Tab-separated table of C-alpha atoms in Angstrom:
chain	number	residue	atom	x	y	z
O	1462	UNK	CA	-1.005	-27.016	21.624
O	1463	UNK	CA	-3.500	-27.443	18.858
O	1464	UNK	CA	-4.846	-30.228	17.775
O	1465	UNK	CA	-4.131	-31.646	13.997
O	1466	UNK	CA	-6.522	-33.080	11.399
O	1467	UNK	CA	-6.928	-36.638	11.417
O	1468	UNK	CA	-5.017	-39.035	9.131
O	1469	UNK	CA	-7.714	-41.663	8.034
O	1470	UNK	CA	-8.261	-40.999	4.561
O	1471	UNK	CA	-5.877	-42.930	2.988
O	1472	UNK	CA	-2.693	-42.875	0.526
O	1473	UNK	CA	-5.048	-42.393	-2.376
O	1474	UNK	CA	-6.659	-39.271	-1.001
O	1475	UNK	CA	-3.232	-38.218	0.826
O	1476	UNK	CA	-2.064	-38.612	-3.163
O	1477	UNK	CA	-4.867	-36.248	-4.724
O	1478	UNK	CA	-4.244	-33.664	-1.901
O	1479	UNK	CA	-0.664	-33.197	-2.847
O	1480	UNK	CA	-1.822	-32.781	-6.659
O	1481	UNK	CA	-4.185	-29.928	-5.867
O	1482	UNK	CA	-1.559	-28.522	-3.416
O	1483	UNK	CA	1.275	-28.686	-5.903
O	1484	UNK	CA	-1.313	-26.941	-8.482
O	1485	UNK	CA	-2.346	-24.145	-6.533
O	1486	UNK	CA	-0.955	-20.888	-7.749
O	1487	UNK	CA	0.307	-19.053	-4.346
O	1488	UNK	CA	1.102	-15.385	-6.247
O	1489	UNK	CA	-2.491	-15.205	-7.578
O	1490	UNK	CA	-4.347	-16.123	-4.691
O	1491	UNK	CA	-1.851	-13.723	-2.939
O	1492	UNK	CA	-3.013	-10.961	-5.158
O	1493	UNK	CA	-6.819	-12.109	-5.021
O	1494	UNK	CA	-7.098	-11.686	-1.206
O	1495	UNK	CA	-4.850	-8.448	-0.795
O	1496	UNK	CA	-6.801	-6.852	-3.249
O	1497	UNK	CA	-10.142	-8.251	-1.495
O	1498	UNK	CA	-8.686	-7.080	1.990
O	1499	UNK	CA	-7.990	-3.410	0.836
O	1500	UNK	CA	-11.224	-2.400	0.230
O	1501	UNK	CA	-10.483	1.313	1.170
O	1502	UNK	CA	-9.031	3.241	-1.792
O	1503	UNK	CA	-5.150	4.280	-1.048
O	1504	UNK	CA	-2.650	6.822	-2.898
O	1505	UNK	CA	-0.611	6.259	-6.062
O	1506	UNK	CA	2.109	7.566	-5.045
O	1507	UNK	CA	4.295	5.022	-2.717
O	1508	UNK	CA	5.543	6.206	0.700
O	1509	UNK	CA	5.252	5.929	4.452
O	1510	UNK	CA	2.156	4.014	5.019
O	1511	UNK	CA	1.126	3.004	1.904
O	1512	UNK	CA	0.584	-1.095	3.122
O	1513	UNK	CA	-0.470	-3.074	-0.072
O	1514	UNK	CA	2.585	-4.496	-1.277
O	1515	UNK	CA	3.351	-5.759	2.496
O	1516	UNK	CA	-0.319	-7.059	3.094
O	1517	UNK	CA	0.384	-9.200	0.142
O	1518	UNK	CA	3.788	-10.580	0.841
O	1519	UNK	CA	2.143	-11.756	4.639
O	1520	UNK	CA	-0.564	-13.370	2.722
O	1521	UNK	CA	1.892	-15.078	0.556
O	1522	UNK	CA	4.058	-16.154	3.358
O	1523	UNK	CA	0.858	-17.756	5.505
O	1524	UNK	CA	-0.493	-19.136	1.930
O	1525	UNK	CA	2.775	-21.038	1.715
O	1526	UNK	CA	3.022	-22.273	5.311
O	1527	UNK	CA	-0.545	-23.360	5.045
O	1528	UNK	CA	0.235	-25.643	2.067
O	1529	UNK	CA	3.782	-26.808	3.351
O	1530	UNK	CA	1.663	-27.853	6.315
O	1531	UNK	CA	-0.971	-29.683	4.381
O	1532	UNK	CA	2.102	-30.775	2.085
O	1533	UNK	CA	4.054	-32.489	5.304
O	1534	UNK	CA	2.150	-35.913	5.575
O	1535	UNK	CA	-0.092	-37.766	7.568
O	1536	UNK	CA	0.056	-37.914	11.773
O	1537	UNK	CA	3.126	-36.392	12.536
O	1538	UNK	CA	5.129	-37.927	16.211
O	1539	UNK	CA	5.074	-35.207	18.803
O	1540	UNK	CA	8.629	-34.483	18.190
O	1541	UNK	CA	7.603	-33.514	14.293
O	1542	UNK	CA	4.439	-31.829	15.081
O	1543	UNK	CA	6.662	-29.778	18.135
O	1544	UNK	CA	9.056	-28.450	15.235
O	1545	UNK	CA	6.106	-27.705	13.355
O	1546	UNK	CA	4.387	-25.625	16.053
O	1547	UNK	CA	7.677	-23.466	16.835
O	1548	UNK	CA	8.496	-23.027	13.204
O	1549	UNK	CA	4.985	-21.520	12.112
O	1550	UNK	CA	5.038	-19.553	15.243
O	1551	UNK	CA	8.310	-18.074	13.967
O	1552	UNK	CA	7.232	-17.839	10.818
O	1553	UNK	CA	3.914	-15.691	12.009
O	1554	UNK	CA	5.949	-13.451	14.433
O	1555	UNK	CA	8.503	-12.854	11.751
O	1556	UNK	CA	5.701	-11.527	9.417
O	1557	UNK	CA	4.197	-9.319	12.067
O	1558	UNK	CA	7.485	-7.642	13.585
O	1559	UNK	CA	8.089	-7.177	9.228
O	1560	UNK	CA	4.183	-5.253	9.061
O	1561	UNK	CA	4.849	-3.725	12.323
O	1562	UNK	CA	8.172	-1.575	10.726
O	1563	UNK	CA	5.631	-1.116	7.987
O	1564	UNK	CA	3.058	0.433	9.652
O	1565	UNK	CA	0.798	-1.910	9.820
O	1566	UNK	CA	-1.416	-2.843	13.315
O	1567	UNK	CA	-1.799	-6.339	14.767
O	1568	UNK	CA	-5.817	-6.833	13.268
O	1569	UNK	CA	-4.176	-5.924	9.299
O	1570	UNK	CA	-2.167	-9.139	9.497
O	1571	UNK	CA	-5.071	-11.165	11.448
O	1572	UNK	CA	-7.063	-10.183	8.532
O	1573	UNK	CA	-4.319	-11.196	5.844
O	1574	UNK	CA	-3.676	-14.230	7.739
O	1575	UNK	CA	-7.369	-15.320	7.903
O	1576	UNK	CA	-7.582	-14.374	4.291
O	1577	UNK	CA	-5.071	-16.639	3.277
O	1578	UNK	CA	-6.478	-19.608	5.401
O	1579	UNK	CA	-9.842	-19.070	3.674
O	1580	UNK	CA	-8.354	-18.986	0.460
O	1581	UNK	CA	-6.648	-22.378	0.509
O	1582	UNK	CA	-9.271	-23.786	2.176
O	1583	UNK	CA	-12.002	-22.323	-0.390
O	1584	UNK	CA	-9.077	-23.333	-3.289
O	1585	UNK	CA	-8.835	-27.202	-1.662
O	1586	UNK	CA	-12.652	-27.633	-1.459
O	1587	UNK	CA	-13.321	-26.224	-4.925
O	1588	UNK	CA	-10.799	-28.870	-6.601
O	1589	UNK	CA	-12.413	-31.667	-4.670
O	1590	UNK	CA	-13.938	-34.771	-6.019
O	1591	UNK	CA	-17.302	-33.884	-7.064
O	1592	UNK	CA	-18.428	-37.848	-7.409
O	1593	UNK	CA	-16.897	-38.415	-3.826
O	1594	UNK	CA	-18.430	-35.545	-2.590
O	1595	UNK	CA	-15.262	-34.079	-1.198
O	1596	UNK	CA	-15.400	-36.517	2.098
O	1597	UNK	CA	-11.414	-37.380	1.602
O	1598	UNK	CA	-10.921	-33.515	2.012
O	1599	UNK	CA	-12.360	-33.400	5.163
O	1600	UNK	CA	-9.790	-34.544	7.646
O	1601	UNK	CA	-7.318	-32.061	6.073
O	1602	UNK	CA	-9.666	-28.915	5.940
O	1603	UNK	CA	-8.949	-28.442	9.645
O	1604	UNK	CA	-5.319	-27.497	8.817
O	1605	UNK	CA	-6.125	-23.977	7.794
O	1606	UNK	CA	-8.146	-23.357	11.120
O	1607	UNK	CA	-5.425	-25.231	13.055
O	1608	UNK	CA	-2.692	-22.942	11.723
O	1609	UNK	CA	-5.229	-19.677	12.540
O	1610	UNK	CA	-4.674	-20.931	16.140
O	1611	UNK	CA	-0.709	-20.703	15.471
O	1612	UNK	CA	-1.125	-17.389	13.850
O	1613	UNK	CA	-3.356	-14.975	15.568
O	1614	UNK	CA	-1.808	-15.994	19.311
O	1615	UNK	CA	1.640	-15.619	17.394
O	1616	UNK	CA	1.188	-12.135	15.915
O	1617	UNK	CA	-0.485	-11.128	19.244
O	1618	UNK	CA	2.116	-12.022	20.986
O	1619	UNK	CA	4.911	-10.836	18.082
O	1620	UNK	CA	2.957	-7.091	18.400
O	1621	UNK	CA	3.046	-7.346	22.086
O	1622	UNK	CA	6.694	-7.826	22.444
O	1623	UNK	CA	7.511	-4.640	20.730
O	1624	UNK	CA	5.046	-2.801	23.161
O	1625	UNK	CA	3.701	-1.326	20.066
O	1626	UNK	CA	0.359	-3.212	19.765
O	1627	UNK	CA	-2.723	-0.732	18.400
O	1628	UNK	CA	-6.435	-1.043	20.510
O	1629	UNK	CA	-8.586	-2.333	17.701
O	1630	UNK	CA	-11.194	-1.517	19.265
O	1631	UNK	CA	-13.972	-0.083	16.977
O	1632	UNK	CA	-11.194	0.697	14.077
O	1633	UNK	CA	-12.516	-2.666	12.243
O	1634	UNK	CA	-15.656	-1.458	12.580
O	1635	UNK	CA	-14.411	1.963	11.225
O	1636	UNK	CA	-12.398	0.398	8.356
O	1637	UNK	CA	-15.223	-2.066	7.050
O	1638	UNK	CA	-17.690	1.070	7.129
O	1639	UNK	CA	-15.448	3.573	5.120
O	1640	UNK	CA	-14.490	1.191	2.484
O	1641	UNK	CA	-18.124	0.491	1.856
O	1642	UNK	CA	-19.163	3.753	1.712
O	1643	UNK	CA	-16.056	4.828	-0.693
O	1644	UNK	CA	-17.399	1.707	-2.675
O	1645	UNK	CA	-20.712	3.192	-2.967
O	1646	UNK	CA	-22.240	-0.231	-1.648
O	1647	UNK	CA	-25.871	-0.734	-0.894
O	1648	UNK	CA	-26.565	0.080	2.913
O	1649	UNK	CA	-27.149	-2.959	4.862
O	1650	UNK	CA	-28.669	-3.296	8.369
O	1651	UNK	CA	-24.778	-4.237	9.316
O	1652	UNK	CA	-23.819	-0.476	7.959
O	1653	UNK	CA	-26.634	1.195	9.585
O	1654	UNK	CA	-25.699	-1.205	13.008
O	1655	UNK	CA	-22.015	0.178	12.310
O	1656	UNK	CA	-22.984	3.775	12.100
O	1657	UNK	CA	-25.398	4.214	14.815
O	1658	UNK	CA	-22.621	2.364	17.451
O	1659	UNK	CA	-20.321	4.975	16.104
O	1660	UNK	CA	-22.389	8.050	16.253
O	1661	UNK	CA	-21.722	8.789	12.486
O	1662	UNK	CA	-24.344	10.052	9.972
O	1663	UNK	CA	-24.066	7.744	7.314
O	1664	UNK	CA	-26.510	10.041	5.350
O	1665	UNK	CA	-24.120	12.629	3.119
O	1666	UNK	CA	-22.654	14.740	2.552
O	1667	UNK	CA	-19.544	13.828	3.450
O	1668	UNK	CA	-15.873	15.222	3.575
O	1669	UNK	CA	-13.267	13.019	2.966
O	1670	UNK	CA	-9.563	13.170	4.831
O	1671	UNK	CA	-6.442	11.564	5.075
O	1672	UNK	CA	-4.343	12.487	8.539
O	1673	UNK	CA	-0.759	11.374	9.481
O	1674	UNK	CA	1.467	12.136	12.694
O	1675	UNK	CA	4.694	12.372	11.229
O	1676	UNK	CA	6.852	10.301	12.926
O	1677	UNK	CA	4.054	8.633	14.835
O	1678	UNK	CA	4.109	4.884	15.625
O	1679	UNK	CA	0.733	2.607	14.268
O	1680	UNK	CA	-0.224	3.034	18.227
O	1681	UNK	CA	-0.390	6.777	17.652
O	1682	UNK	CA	-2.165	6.308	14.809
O	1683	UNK	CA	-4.600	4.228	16.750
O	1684	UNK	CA	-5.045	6.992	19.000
O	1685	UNK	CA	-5.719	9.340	16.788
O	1686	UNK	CA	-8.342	7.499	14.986
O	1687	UNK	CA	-10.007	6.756	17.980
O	1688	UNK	CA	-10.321	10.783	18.881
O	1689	UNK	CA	-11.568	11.654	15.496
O	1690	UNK	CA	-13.833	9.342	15.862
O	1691	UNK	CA	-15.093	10.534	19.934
O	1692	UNK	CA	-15.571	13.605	17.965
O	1693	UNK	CA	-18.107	11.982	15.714
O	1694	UNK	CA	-16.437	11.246	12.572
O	1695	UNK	CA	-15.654	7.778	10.677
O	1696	UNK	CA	-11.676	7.210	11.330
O	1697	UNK	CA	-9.614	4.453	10.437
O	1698	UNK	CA	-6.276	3.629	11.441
O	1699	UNK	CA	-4.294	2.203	8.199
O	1700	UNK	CA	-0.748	1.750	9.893
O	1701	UNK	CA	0.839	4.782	9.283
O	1702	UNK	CA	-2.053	6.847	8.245
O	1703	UNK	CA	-5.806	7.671	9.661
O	1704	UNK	CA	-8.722	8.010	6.669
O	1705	UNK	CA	-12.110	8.800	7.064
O	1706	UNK	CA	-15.318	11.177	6.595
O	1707	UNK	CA	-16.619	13.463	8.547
O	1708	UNK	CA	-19.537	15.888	8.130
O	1709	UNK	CA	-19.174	19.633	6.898
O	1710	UNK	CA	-18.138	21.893	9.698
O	1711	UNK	CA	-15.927	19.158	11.568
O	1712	UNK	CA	-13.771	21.004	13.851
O	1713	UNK	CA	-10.179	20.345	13.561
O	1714	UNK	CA	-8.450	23.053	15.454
O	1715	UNK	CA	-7.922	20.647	18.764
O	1716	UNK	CA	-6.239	17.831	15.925
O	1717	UNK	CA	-4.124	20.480	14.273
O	1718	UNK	CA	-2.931	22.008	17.524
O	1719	UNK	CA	-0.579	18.904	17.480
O	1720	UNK	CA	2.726	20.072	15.327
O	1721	UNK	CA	3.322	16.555	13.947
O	1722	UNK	CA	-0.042	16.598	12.547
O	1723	UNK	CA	-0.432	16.436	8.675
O	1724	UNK	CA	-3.752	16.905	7.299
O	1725	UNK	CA	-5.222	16.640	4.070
O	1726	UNK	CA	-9.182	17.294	3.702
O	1727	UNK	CA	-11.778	17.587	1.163
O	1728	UNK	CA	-15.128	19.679	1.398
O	1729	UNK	CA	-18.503	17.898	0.711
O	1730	UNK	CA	-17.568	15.391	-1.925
O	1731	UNK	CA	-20.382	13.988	-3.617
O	1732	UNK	CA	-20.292	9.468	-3.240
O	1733	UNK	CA	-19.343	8.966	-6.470
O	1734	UNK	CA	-16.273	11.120	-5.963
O	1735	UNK	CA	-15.042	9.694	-2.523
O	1736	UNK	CA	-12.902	6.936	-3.845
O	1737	UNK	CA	-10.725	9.393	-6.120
O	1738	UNK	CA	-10.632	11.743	-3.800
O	1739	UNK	CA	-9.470	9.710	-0.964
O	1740	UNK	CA	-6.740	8.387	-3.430
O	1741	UNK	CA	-5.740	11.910	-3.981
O	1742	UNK	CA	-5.360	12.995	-0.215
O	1743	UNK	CA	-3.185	9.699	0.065
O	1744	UNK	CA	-0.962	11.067	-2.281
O	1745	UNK	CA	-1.060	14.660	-1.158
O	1746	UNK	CA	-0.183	13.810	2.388
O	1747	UNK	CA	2.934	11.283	1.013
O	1748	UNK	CA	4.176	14.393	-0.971
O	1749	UNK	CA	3.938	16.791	2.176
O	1750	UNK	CA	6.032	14.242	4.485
O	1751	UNK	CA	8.822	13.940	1.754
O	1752	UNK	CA	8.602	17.933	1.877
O	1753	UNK	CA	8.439	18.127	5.564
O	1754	UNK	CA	5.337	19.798	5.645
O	1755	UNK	CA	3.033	20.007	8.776
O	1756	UNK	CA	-0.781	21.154	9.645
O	1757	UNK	CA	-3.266	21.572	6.650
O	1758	UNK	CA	-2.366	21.023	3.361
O	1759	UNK	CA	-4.279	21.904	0.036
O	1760	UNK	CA	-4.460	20.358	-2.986
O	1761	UNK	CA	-2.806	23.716	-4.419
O	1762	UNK	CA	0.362	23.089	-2.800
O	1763	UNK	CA	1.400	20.024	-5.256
O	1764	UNK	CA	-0.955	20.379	-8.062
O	1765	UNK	CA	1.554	19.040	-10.913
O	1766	UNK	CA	2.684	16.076	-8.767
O	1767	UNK	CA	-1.225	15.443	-8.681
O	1768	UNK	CA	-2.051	16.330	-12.175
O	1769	UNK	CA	0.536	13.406	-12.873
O	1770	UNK	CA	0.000	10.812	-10.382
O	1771	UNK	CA	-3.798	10.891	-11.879
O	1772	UNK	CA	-2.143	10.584	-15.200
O	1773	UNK	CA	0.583	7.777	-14.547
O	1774	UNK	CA	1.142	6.074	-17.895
O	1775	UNK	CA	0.906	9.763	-19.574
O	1776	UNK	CA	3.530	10.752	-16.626
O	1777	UNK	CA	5.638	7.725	-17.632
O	1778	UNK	CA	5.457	8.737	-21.499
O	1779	UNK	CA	6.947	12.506	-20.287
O	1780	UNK	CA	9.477	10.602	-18.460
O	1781	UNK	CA	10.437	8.387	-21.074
O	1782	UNK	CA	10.680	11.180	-23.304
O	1783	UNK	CA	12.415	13.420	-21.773
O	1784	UNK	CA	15.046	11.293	-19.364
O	1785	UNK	CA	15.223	7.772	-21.352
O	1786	UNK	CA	17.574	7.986	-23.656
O	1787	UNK	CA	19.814	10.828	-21.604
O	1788	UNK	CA	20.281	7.987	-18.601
O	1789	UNK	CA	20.826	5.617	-21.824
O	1790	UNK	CA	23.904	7.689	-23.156
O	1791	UNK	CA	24.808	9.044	-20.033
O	1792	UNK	CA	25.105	6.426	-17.172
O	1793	UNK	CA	26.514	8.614	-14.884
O	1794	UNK	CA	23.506	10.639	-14.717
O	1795	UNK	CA	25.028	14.050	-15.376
O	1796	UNK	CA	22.330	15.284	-17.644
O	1797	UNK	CA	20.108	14.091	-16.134
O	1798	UNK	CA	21.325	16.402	-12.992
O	1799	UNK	CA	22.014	18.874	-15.495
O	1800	UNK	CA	18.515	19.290	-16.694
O	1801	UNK	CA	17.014	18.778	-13.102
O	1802	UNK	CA	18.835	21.750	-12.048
O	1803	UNK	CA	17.586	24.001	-14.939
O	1804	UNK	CA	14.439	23.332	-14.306
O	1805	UNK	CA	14.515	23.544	-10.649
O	1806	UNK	CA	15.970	27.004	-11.579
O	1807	UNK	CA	13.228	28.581	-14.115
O	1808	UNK	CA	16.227	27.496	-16.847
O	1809	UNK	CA	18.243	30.454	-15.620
O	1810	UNK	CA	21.482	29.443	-16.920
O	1811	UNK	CA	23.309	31.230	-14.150
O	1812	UNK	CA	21.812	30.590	-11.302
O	1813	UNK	CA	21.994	26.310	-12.779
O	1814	UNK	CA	25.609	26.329	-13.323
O	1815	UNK	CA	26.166	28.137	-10.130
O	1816	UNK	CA	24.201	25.083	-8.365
O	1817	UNK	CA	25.944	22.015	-10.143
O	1818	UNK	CA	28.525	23.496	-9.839
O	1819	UNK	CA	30.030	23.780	-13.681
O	1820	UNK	CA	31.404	26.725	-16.087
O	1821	UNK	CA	28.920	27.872	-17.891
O	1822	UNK	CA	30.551	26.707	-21.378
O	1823	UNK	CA	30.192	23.072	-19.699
O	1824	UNK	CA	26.542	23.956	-19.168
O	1825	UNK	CA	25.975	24.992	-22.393
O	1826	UNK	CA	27.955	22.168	-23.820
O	1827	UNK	CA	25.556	19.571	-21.606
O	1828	UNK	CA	22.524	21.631	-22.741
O	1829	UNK	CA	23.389	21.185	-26.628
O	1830	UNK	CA	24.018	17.364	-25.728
O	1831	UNK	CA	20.226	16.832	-24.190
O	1832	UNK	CA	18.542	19.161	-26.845
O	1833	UNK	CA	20.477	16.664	-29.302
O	1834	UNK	CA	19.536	13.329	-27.535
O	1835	UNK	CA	15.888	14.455	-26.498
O	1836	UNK	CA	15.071	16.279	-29.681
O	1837	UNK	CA	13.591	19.335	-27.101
O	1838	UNK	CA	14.779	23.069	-27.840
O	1839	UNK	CA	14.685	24.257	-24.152
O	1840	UNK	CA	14.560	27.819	-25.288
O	1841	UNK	CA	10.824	27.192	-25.959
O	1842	UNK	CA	8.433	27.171	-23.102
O	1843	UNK	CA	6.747	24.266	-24.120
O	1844	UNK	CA	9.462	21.900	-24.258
O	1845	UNK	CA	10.624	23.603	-21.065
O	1846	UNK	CA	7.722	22.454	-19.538
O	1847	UNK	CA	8.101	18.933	-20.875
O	1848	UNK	CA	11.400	18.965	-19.471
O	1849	UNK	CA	10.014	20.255	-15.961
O	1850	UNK	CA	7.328	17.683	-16.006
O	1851	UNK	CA	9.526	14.772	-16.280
O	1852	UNK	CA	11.788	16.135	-13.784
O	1853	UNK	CA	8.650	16.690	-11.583
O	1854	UNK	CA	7.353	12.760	-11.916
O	1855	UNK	CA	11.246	10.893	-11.327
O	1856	UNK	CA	11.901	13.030	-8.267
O	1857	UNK	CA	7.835	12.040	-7.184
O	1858	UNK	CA	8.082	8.642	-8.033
O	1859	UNK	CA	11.871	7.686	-7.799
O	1860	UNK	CA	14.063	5.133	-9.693
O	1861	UNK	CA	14.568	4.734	-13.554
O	1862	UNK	CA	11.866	4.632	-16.089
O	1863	UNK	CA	13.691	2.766	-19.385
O	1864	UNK	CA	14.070	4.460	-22.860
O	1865	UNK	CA	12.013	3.737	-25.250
O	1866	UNK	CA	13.555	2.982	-28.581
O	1867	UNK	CA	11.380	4.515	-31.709
């Protein structure tokens, strides 16, 4: 059992603590720290391994026990500081089996949770009395440490129980390293430290990759991080996904020789170019799983999707354009489907109505409705194009984008 803070400061101080408590803003802090703990770039497209929105919601759940903690009064009876105990260690192995089905490995949510400790504690401190010199904050500042104790043996032990908990070792390391260098941060002695323990040249050029087993757990991914980087590159295990650098020539005939293997790698890219690039092989490996792709895959192979995703609010625009006011008028979504179809067939009008399946009259009849509605002639190539575009970015990005009304 750990030991709580002391209660000898007082009703007045106990008083103030509640009013900074009550004040602090959980959702932006939440924010604040998951964007500070991503420091590696990641894809714009959502899928399979793509951890941000869950690193934040673990952040905000330890934020929130942190403060309910702080928030629960003064010297607690055994019996009251026993409920407390079981229900933070609940609430920490709930958030960890939740990352775990997300792909995330045991050391992401130690790092979210030690995030989030720092934060209220940094958050506490910085609303303190400044004529008292903060000294009735004191007793209490040991809560976020205290709960640490609840949370790392609880995730541990939360990771352990599903016999699915990742070896760390020298993936931190890994992870810190790449996200510096993708940041184009100054080299430290720690970087150079990192590198040489490593064996990677942290002098360029480098070639950027993204790597996923498909249907590989965030032990496999572990793995395979740690045998890119016995071959001498920078790898590190993101959940569901393995990014990195290595140097030009970096043989990957013994990684490919696994079927399950999807790969996604950039020649020399230049330091100022890593970060977008990464970004980009996020996405490109996201769009080969949905496909059910396997082994090397080349930018080539989903240029529009790409050409969009790097373009979002232009995407969205196309979207709107095209598909806002049809699923406005048309709830059920039939031309929508209508015009998905053409455009998955070249706009053969044949070979469309033969896959909806409808008469061709009704095709032509749905056709006149969307030129009407949209204000696109699809007998011209350009609005054709339009039409395939926005087709292109809902089936990339999924759901409904609303119409906007002129």
């Amino acid at each position: 059992m750990h030991a709580m803070p002391r209660a000898d400061s007082g009703p007045a101080a106990v008083g103030r603590l509640r009013s900074v408590l009550h004040d602090l803003d959980s959702e932006l802090l939440a924010r604040q720290v998951a964007c500070g703990l991503n420091g590696a770039p990641v894809g714009r497209i959502s899928g399979h391994g793509c951890q941000a929105g869950v690193v934040e919601d673990i952040i905000r759940r330890s934020l929130e026990l942190v403060r309910n903690w702080l928030l629960s009064g003064q010297g607690p009876d055994v019996g009251a500081l026993s409920d407390l105990y079981e229900a933070a260690r609940e609430a920490a192995r709930e958030a960890a089996r939740e990352a775990a089905r997300h792909g995330l490995a045991a050391e992401d949510v130690i790092r979210a949770c030690c995030g989030a400790a720092r934060a209220v504690r940094g958050a506490v401190l910085e609303a303190g009395s400044p004529e008292g010199g903060g000294v009735w904050l004191l007793p209490h500042l040991e809560v976020p440490w205290a709960f640490l104790d609840v949370a790392l043996t609880t995730v541990t032990r939360a990771y352990a129980d599903q016999r699915d908990l990742p070896s760390a070792a020298g993936n931190s390391r890994a992870a810190t390293l790449f996200a510096r260098v993708c940041a184009r941060s100054a080299t430290t002695i720690e970087d150079l430290d990192r590198a040489e323990q490593m064996g990677f040249q942290l002098a360029g050029p480098h070639c950027p990759f993204v790597a996923a087993l498909q249907g590989g757990s965030a032990a496999a991914h572990a793995g395979l991080a740690a045998r890119i980087r016995s071959a001498g590159a920078l790898a590190s295990a993101e959940g569901h996904r393995v990014a990195g650098l290595t140097m030009p020539g970096f043989d990957w005939g013994p990684f490919l020789a696994d079927s399950a293997l999807i790969l996604a790698a950039e020649s020399a890219t230049g330091d100022d170019g890593l970060a977008d690039a990464v970004g980009n092989l996020h996405d490109l490996v996201t769009l080969a799983a949905r496909a059910g792709r396997r082994g090397r895959i080349r930018v080539d192979d989903f240029l529009t999707e790409l050409m969009l995703a790097n373009s979002p609010r232009l995407a969205e625009d196309i979207v709107r354009r095209v598909l806002g006011l049809l699923d406005a008028e048309d709830p059920s979504g039939t031309l929508s489907q209508t015009l998905r179809s053409l455009a998955a067939h070249g706009f053969n009008r044949t070979a469309a109505a033969t896959a909806l399946p409808a008469h061709r009259n009704t095709l032509l009849y749905r056709i006149n409705r969307i030129e009407k509605l949209t204000g696109l002639d699809l007998d011209r190539h350009a609005h054709r194009e339009l039409a395939r575009l926005a087709v292109v970015w809902r089936d990339t990005m999924g759901g409904d984008v609303p119409a906007r009304h002129e």
